[in-house]
């Protein structure tokens, strides 16, 4: 073989190899290109933002991409813009973005119904209550019942409970039913008493039928006595109910709420809610608790969980006691300003039986407990029956007054404290009158509770308090009212940090609803629920926190509110 021949053969092999390498390279490149272009198509990118992801490291990013209602990527504006081709985009102009806010304890139906009734919140006197009722009656002259809610005698000059005679003067022929602001007491007039066939001999457990020194009805009904009259009020028609719910929803979306926890609905209300969501008539996500009466509980256990994208039913709400304002909270020792100790709404034996039954089911149990006695009973009964407490995530709603010996039980039994920071700043003016100085140390003690469990679920309890979650954020970190009172803050040792408060209304609240894997933070794979605010709640001066506006609210990638 000649040298030149060998060279030609070698050369042709080299060329063939080169071609093969070239083809291979081309193939790899085109595959990469196809991969890139398919990845690039997304529904929405948001950039130029200060995104608080609220992930475990509390990371901040500038941008994210959304496809099919889910975050698929987060990062810098540059990386997100270069990686994705979006059908729509939002330039956030440097504004802060947070995961969609949760309200971990609220009353959506009550709030909606109130919109069709007389809103008495903030009435500065009983005279003002009457004026609002008269205005309503003029606009609705055919109503057989006037129903209202939100009065609070603590805002009035003499701070004493109202009496039905003061209503009868103005409304002799129309039944009037007025819930107190905490919904644990009601004032009714003579006509309502007549329609409900209530008389002064009637007895009730776990409630009070108000009577004067002569044994005559005063028109005040507390806790379990309320339903003796309220059950005669006609329910709103379904169409009317939906209109009110949608109106309520608009208000909630306008303050950045994307998920609310509905703390206790009847079977009928839950059926209505399922229907409304199936018809796609509501957008906000609802974690609805079943109001725990025996019929509802048996039905829930029998039916099992109901979980869709927007509506989740897998928990039972129990009520241990009443509220502090109406002295229905059950205390270990008597009230500082009255000889009574309040009361439980059911006997300890009944709580024992129902909690035992629910521990054997797979339902979450969330119990309203305000007084230190009610909290102790529920903690101990939970502890008695709960196996695998970490997994069950049972909650105490309010956890308002805790005896010093009972705090550790939240850690020991793995009980989530679900608290409402605005209750602290609404009650701080008179709570000590009810409790005296010693018990105040364990009251509204959110930081102490947080240190026990490691998480807090934050809510507002609307319509008992205003639905704006930033009011709760403000109260949690500054512990002052809207005027900045008291200057040094109310029991500041129990203030929590801004990061903790933000977690409480996002990822920790999601955890309290078994939703932390799909919601509560801005991370790839999670539902694209987020909110753009006008100013950054993490650094804005405390006095400005309540006035920060929501610019845009997004649920599953869809804008549901825009200013
Ligand atoms: Zn409530």
XYZ file of C-alpha atoms and ligand atoms in Angstrom:
564
model
C 0.000 0.000 0.000
C 1.327 3.318 -1.041
C 1.588 6.098 1.431
C -0.763 8.376 -0.498
C -3.441 5.613 -0.694
C -3.260 5.059 3.038
C -3.601 8.779 3.537
C -6.746 8.904 1.361
C -8.348 6.024 3.280
C -7.524 7.619 6.615
C -8.860 10.926 5.332
C -12.181 9.420 4.227
C -12.608 7.689 7.638
C -11.942 11.018 9.351
C -14.461 12.768 7.100
C -17.102 10.119 7.780
C -16.475 10.457 11.531
C -16.670 14.215 11.288
C -19.984 13.964 9.451
C -21.296 11.588 12.081
C -20.190 13.944 14.846
C -21.767 16.838 12.999
C -25.057 14.990 12.595
C -24.989 14.010 16.252
C -24.333 17.600 17.313
C -27.133 18.859 15.110
C -29.490 16.288 16.582
C -28.552 17.292 20.148
C -28.922 20.978 19.325
C -32.301 20.544 17.679
C -33.508 18.412 20.604
C -32.371 21.121 23.002
C -34.083 23.721 20.858
C -37.365 21.789 20.824
C -37.131 21.367 24.599
C -36.503 25.094 25.063
C -39.306 26.229 22.811
C -41.876 23.866 24.415
C -40.801 25.059 27.870
C -40.957 28.661 26.823
C -44.709 28.750 26.270
C -46.357 29.873 29.524
C -49.585 31.664 30.372
C -48.195 34.489 32.443
C -44.919 35.898 33.604
C -44.616 38.490 36.340
C -41.360 40.401 36.553
C -39.726 43.456 38.068
C -41.232 42.598 41.429
C -40.054 42.178 44.966
C -41.427 38.691 45.458
C -41.628 37.349 48.994
C -41.782 33.634 48.241
C -42.353 32.779 51.934
C -40.537 29.498 51.313
C -38.642 27.844 54.162
C -35.613 30.130 53.645
C -37.880 33.205 53.247
C -36.201 33.858 49.901
C -36.887 36.873 47.718
C -36.950 36.726 43.915
C -37.913 39.172 41.166
C -40.051 37.166 38.804
C -42.033 34.011 38.184
C -43.745 32.097 35.409
C -47.208 30.525 35.533
C -48.741 27.800 33.421
C -52.119 26.130 33.904
C -52.704 27.993 37.147
C -49.455 26.820 38.743
C -46.104 28.523 39.386
C -43.592 26.696 37.188
C -40.467 28.763 37.788
C -39.165 31.603 39.919
C -35.998 33.650 39.597
C -34.528 36.919 38.402
C -36.350 39.112 35.898
C -33.609 38.389 33.386
C -33.744 34.617 33.693
C -37.557 34.381 33.630
C -37.838 36.768 30.675
C -35.175 34.923 28.701
C -36.519 31.445 29.427
C -40.222 31.926 28.757
C -42.572 33.047 26.087
C -45.728 34.240 27.811
C -49.226 34.904 26.514
C -49.491 37.667 29.097
C -47.090 39.455 31.370
C -47.190 41.827 34.304
C -44.492 44.392 34.922
C -44.866 44.837 38.686
C -42.850 48.089 38.601
C -40.919 47.074 41.685
C -44.020 46.494 43.844
C -44.029 43.756 46.494
C -45.741 40.423 45.859
C -46.784 37.871 48.484
C -48.476 34.501 48.359
C -52.287 34.905 48.356
C -53.446 35.686 51.903
C -55.367 33.220 54.026
C -57.917 34.084 56.657
C -57.591 31.036 58.893
C -60.786 31.716 60.837
C -63.726 33.619 59.420
C -67.442 33.425 58.722
C -68.119 33.879 55.025
C -71.849 33.088 55.230
C -72.405 35.328 58.254
C -70.556 38.149 56.564
C -72.566 37.677 53.366
C -75.875 37.526 55.208
C -74.967 40.665 57.105
C -74.632 42.517 53.804
C -78.344 41.923 53.223
C -79.168 42.846 56.835
C -78.539 45.832 59.071
C -74.861 46.306 59.777
C -74.568 47.680 63.304
C -70.786 47.531 63.545
C -69.296 50.638 65.099
C -72.630 52.032 66.388
C -71.523 54.584 68.963
C -74.766 54.473 70.964
C -78.010 52.537 71.191
C -79.671 55.559 69.580
C -77.478 54.979 66.523
C -78.553 51.312 66.440
C -82.196 52.437 66.311
C -81.471 54.998 63.584
C -79.805 52.355 61.375
C -82.752 50.000 61.919
C -85.271 52.724 61.043
C -83.397 53.553 57.872
C -83.456 49.885 56.908
C -87.165 49.599 57.631
C -87.936 52.608 55.448
C -86.063 50.964 52.577
C -87.617 47.518 53.242
C -91.132 48.226 54.549
C -92.465 44.703 53.820
C -89.944 42.714 55.855
C -91.519 40.747 58.702
C -88.155 40.401 60.398
C -85.420 42.983 60.742
C -82.148 41.178 61.296
C -78.919 42.940 62.141
C -75.562 42.328 63.731
C -72.500 44.046 65.123
C -73.666 46.059 68.145
C -71.201 46.315 71.010
C -72.221 47.908 74.299
C -68.539 48.367 75.159
C -68.518 51.235 72.643
C -71.388 53.017 74.402
C -71.175 55.552 77.182
C -72.716 53.471 79.998
C -71.434 50.103 78.617
C -74.557 48.293 79.868
C -76.472 45.692 77.841
C -79.484 47.040 75.937
C -83.039 45.970 76.713
C -85.957 44.976 74.493
C -88.197 47.813 75.749
C -85.957 50.290 73.986
C -86.690 48.438 70.718
C -90.413 47.826 71.275
C -91.044 51.575 71.361
C -89.908 51.901 67.747
C -90.758 48.457 66.341
C -94.025 47.271 67.885
C -95.149 45.175 64.876
C -91.919 43.959 63.276
C -89.755 41.221 64.763
C -86.227 42.443 65.435
C -83.201 40.198 65.994
C -79.787 41.821 66.555
C -76.585 39.822 67.053
C -73.921 41.250 69.288
C -70.563 41.881 67.560
C -69.176 38.534 68.798
C -72.309 36.583 67.725
C -72.448 35.112 71.236
C -75.376 37.264 72.350
C -78.456 38.739 70.711
C -81.068 41.360 71.488
C -84.624 40.596 70.393
C -87.849 42.580 70.743
C -91.307 41.582 72.021
C -92.606 40.748 68.548
C -89.701 38.317 67.947
C -90.311 36.727 71.357
C -93.988 36.350 70.467
C -93.251 34.697 67.090
C -90.760 32.339 68.735
C -93.289 31.529 71.511
C -90.547 32.109 74.066
C -91.602 32.589 77.684
C -89.789 33.284 80.919
C -90.132 29.667 82.127
C -88.046 28.301 79.282
C -84.754 26.640 80.356
C -81.564 26.271 78.339
C -78.188 24.577 78.918
C -75.030 26.408 77.882
C -76.817 29.708 77.494
C -78.669 32.488 79.274
C -82.176 33.823 78.745
C -81.903 37.354 80.096
C -84.402 38.233 82.849
C -84.807 41.286 85.063
C -85.259 41.268 88.851
C -88.985 40.590 88.394
C -88.301 37.590 86.156
C -89.407 39.323 82.955
C -87.525 38.699 79.731
C -85.038 41.461 78.900
C -84.660 40.449 75.250
C -81.014 39.450 75.746
C -80.134 35.889 74.747
C -76.655 34.463 75.267
C -75.050 31.508 73.445
C -77.339 28.429 73.314
C -80.381 30.623 74.065
C -79.938 32.499 70.779
C -81.305 29.726 68.582
C -84.578 29.681 70.559
C -85.448 32.754 68.505
C -83.046 32.701 65.546
C -84.481 29.431 64.215
C -87.702 31.293 63.373
C -85.950 33.769 61.079
C -86.609 32.770 57.481
C -83.458 31.709 55.569
C -82.539 33.876 52.593
C -83.488 32.364 49.257
C -80.717 30.584 47.390
C -80.465 33.259 44.728
C -80.319 35.978 47.364
C -77.683 34.013 49.293
C -75.454 33.690 46.244
C -75.745 37.399 45.485
C -74.660 38.217 49.039
C -71.805 35.696 48.936
C -70.531 37.194 45.699
C -70.731 40.677 47.107
C -68.844 39.504 50.200
C -66.310 37.757 47.986
C -65.594 40.991 46.119
C -64.678 42.683 49.385
C -62.418 39.795 50.400
C -60.579 39.670 47.073
C -60.040 43.425 47.215
C -57.813 42.999 50.286
C -55.730 40.144 48.890
C -57.536 37.182 50.432
C -57.428 34.107 48.201
C -58.410 31.448 50.761
C -60.768 31.761 53.676
C -61.625 29.308 56.395
C -65.350 29.212 57.045
C -65.524 28.350 60.721
C -68.680 26.258 60.973
C -71.445 25.714 58.431
C -74.587 23.594 58.661
C -75.129 20.651 56.305
C -77.617 22.752 54.318
C -75.145 25.604 53.934
C -72.419 23.185 52.856
C -74.713 21.692 50.213
C -75.424 25.210 48.937
C -71.724 25.958 48.828
C -70.946 22.774 46.865
C -73.586 23.738 44.352
C -72.280 27.312 43.968
C -68.741 26.058 43.362
C -69.894 23.372 40.943
C -71.648 26.107 38.962
C -68.403 28.107 39.064
C -70.267 30.957 40.767
C -67.560 31.615 43.363
C -63.807 32.129 42.951
C -62.298 32.444 46.422
C -61.010 29.196 47.922
C -62.982 28.043 50.939
C -61.850 25.628 53.633
C -65.239 25.034 55.196
C -65.643 23.455 58.628
C -68.719 21.418 59.430
C -70.643 22.923 62.364
C -70.360 20.104 64.870
C -73.857 19.190 65.997
C -74.578 15.434 66.270
C -76.535 15.244 62.986
C -73.906 17.132 60.971
C -71.078 15.069 62.496
C -72.685 11.713 61.689
C -73.433 12.895 58.186
C -69.859 14.140 57.658
C -68.283 10.927 58.955
C -70.609 8.930 56.724
C -70.001 11.078 53.623
C -66.232 11.429 54.024
C -64.085 14.367 52.884
C -65.155 16.639 50.054
C -62.178 18.162 48.263
C -62.093 20.140 45.056
C -59.785 22.804 43.742
C -61.752 25.584 45.498
C -63.748 23.929 48.256
C -62.396 21.685 50.963
C -64.514 20.015 53.661
C -62.529 17.813 56.031
C -62.860 19.388 59.453
C -65.391 19.702 62.245
C -65.942 22.861 64.266
C -66.859 22.454 67.910
C -67.818 25.225 70.318
C -66.543 24.875 73.869
C -67.720 28.141 75.413
C -68.971 31.665 74.670
C -67.118 34.972 74.450
C -65.422 37.225 76.975
C -67.436 40.366 76.101
C -70.747 38.724 77.014
C -69.168 36.876 80.006
C -69.896 33.536 78.369
C -66.224 32.486 78.245
C -65.697 29.618 80.681
C -63.095 30.556 83.304
C -61.318 28.488 85.964
C -62.016 31.204 88.535
C -64.847 33.766 88.648
C -64.866 36.909 86.528
C -63.026 39.855 88.015
C -66.146 42.012 87.499
C -68.913 39.460 88.187
C -69.526 36.507 90.540
C -69.931 34.024 87.647
C -67.329 31.829 85.895
C -69.077 31.728 82.545
C -70.169 28.381 81.146
C -69.469 25.569 78.716
C -71.874 25.137 75.811
C -72.024 21.383 76.475
C -71.059 19.174 79.408
C -67.503 17.782 79.711
C -69.002 14.285 79.202
C -70.512 15.363 75.894
C -67.182 16.833 74.729
C -65.431 13.641 75.797
C -67.819 11.502 73.750
C -67.731 13.623 70.611
C -63.927 14.059 70.643
C -63.474 10.327 71.187
C -65.712 9.647 68.214
C -63.902 12.177 66.000
C -60.470 10.890 67.022
C -61.547 7.536 65.596
C -62.541 9.224 62.311
C -60.073 10.965 59.996
C -61.558 14.457 60.470
C -59.642 17.430 61.761
C -61.239 18.952 64.864
C -61.180 22.706 65.451
C -62.697 23.851 68.712
C -63.635 27.375 69.729
C -62.219 27.935 73.215
C -61.929 31.365 74.846
C -61.784 30.951 78.638
C -58.890 29.248 80.446
C -61.247 26.533 81.707
C -62.617 25.805 78.230
C -59.087 25.708 76.798
C -57.908 23.320 79.497
C -60.840 20.969 78.994
C -60.352 20.849 75.226
C -56.561 20.466 75.388
C -56.868 17.633 77.903
C -59.638 15.882 75.984
C -57.736 16.219 72.709
C -54.661 14.832 74.490
C -56.637 11.923 75.898
C -57.778 10.609 72.523
C -55.387 11.901 69.871
C -52.971 9.363 68.474
C -50.407 10.680 65.968
C -51.201 14.268 66.921
C -48.645 15.719 64.443
C -50.528 14.196 61.566
C -54.025 15.133 62.706
C -53.320 18.884 63.013
C -56.217 19.542 65.370
C -56.682 23.177 66.232
C -57.977 25.357 69.003
C -59.781 28.393 67.628
C -59.023 31.645 69.508
C -56.991 30.028 72.346
C -57.669 33.351 74.012
C -57.014 32.883 77.729
C -54.587 30.122 78.689
C -53.648 29.140 82.224
C -49.826 29.215 82.713
C -49.773 25.432 83.224
C -51.524 24.712 79.939
C -49.288 26.387 77.338
C -46.998 23.377 77.014
C -49.956 21.171 76.064
C -50.041 22.802 72.619
C -46.567 21.363 72.024
C -47.163 18.117 73.871
C -50.346 17.170 71.975
C -49.436 18.968 68.709
C -52.385 21.366 68.784
C -52.355 24.288 66.342
C -53.248 27.653 67.899
C -55.566 29.485 65.493
C -55.665 33.108 66.676
C -57.061 36.475 65.597
C -54.678 39.329 66.443
C -57.332 42.056 66.113
C -59.216 40.435 68.994
C -56.312 41.519 71.211
C -56.510 45.133 70.099
C -60.345 45.205 70.203
C -60.598 43.646 73.663
C -57.596 45.344 75.301
C -59.711 48.269 76.576
C -61.896 46.107 78.821
C -60.375 42.582 78.973
C -58.589 43.326 82.245
C -61.898 44.396 83.852
C -63.195 40.901 83.089
C -60.010 38.992 84.009
C -57.981 41.024 86.509
C -54.220 41.576 86.104
C -52.930 38.029 86.766
C -54.907 36.211 84.107
C -54.060 38.889 81.536
C -50.542 37.456 81.229
C -51.898 34.332 79.554
C -54.442 36.232 77.439
C -53.908 36.992 73.725
C -50.452 35.455 74.265
C -49.682 34.785 70.617
C -45.920 34.643 70.944
C -46.085 32.216 73.841
C -48.381 30.016 71.738
C -46.101 30.314 68.715
C -43.122 29.233 70.793
C -45.014 26.137 71.875
C -46.281 24.864 68.546
C -43.789 26.510 66.175
C -46.551 27.856 63.950
C -49.638 30.043 64.307
C -52.638 30.228 62.012
C -53.843 33.828 61.756
C -57.365 34.947 60.984
C -59.764 37.821 61.548
C -63.027 36.118 62.601
C -64.855 38.480 60.208
C -67.560 39.801 60.469
C -66.712 39.960 64.187
C -63.662 41.994 63.132
C -62.890 43.719 59.844
C -61.868 41.345 57.055
C -58.708 43.215 56.012
C -55.790 40.852 56.783
C -53.428 43.809 57.108
C -55.357 44.958 60.187
C -54.467 41.588 61.701
C -50.866 41.876 60.523
C -50.644 45.320 62.119
C -52.225 44.153 65.381
C -49.940 41.102 65.517
C -46.682 43.030 65.129
C -47.523 46.387 66.755
C -50.343 45.444 69.166
C -51.935 48.869 68.896
C -55.333 49.953 67.561
C -55.919 52.032 64.434
C -55.085 55.227 66.299
C -51.772 53.830 67.550
C -53.063 53.280 71.084
C -51.502 52.320 73.456
C -48.306 54.084 72.554
C -46.019 51.388 73.967
C -48.181 48.559 72.593
C -50.480 46.168 74.444
C -48.497 43.354 76.178
C -45.634 43.755 73.705
C -43.909 40.626 74.998
C -46.511 38.817 72.923
C -45.953 40.694 69.678
C -44.662 38.563 66.814
C -42.249 39.532 64.034
C -43.373 40.606 60.577
C -41.981 37.432 59.067
C -43.906 35.346 61.584
C -47.097 37.319 60.941
C -46.718 36.893 57.173
C -46.154 33.164 57.612
C -49.234 33.055 59.862
C -51.413 34.388 57.044
C -49.811 32.308 54.288
C -47.817 29.117 54.723
C -48.721 28.368 58.360
C -52.401 29.022 57.690
C -52.128 26.700 54.679
C -50.558 24.095 56.979
C -53.494 24.410 59.372
C -55.704 23.437 56.395
C -53.456 20.590 55.109
C -52.666 22.731 52.058
C -49.018 23.721 52.546
C -47.868 21.406 49.766
C -50.000 23.171 47.168
C -50.488 26.695 48.565
C -49.182 29.307 50.985
C -45.890 30.116 49.245
C -44.606 31.088 45.819
C -42.680 28.024 44.714
C -42.636 25.945 41.537
C -45.430 23.376 41.546
C -47.766 25.378 43.788
C -51.066 26.999 42.854
C -50.478 30.467 41.431
C -52.301 32.451 44.130
C -50.627 35.773 44.834
C -51.223 39.387 45.701
C -49.521 42.599 44.628
C -49.551 45.359 47.245
C -48.896 49.045 46.825
C -46.273 49.103 49.565
C -44.100 46.555 51.356
C -45.615 45.355 54.646
C -42.223 43.947 55.651
C -40.584 47.372 55.879
C -43.325 50.062 55.814
C -43.623 52.162 58.989
C -46.026 50.562 61.471
C -48.486 53.476 61.271
C -48.885 52.909 57.536
C -49.551 49.165 57.607
C -53.344 49.419 57.778
C -53.603 51.755 54.808
C -51.531 49.761 52.308
C -53.700 48.928 49.316
C -54.013 45.717 47.358
C -53.315 46.412 43.684
C -54.065 43.005 42.250
C -55.259 39.626 43.513
C -54.676 36.468 41.501
C -56.072 32.975 42.061
C -54.682 30.091 39.993
C -53.136 32.555 37.564
C -56.431 34.389 37.030
C -56.783 38.022 38.080
C -59.811 38.198 40.364
C -59.306 41.750 41.592
C -57.530 44.739 40.164
C -57.527 48.269 41.510
Zn -65.538 32.596 64.812
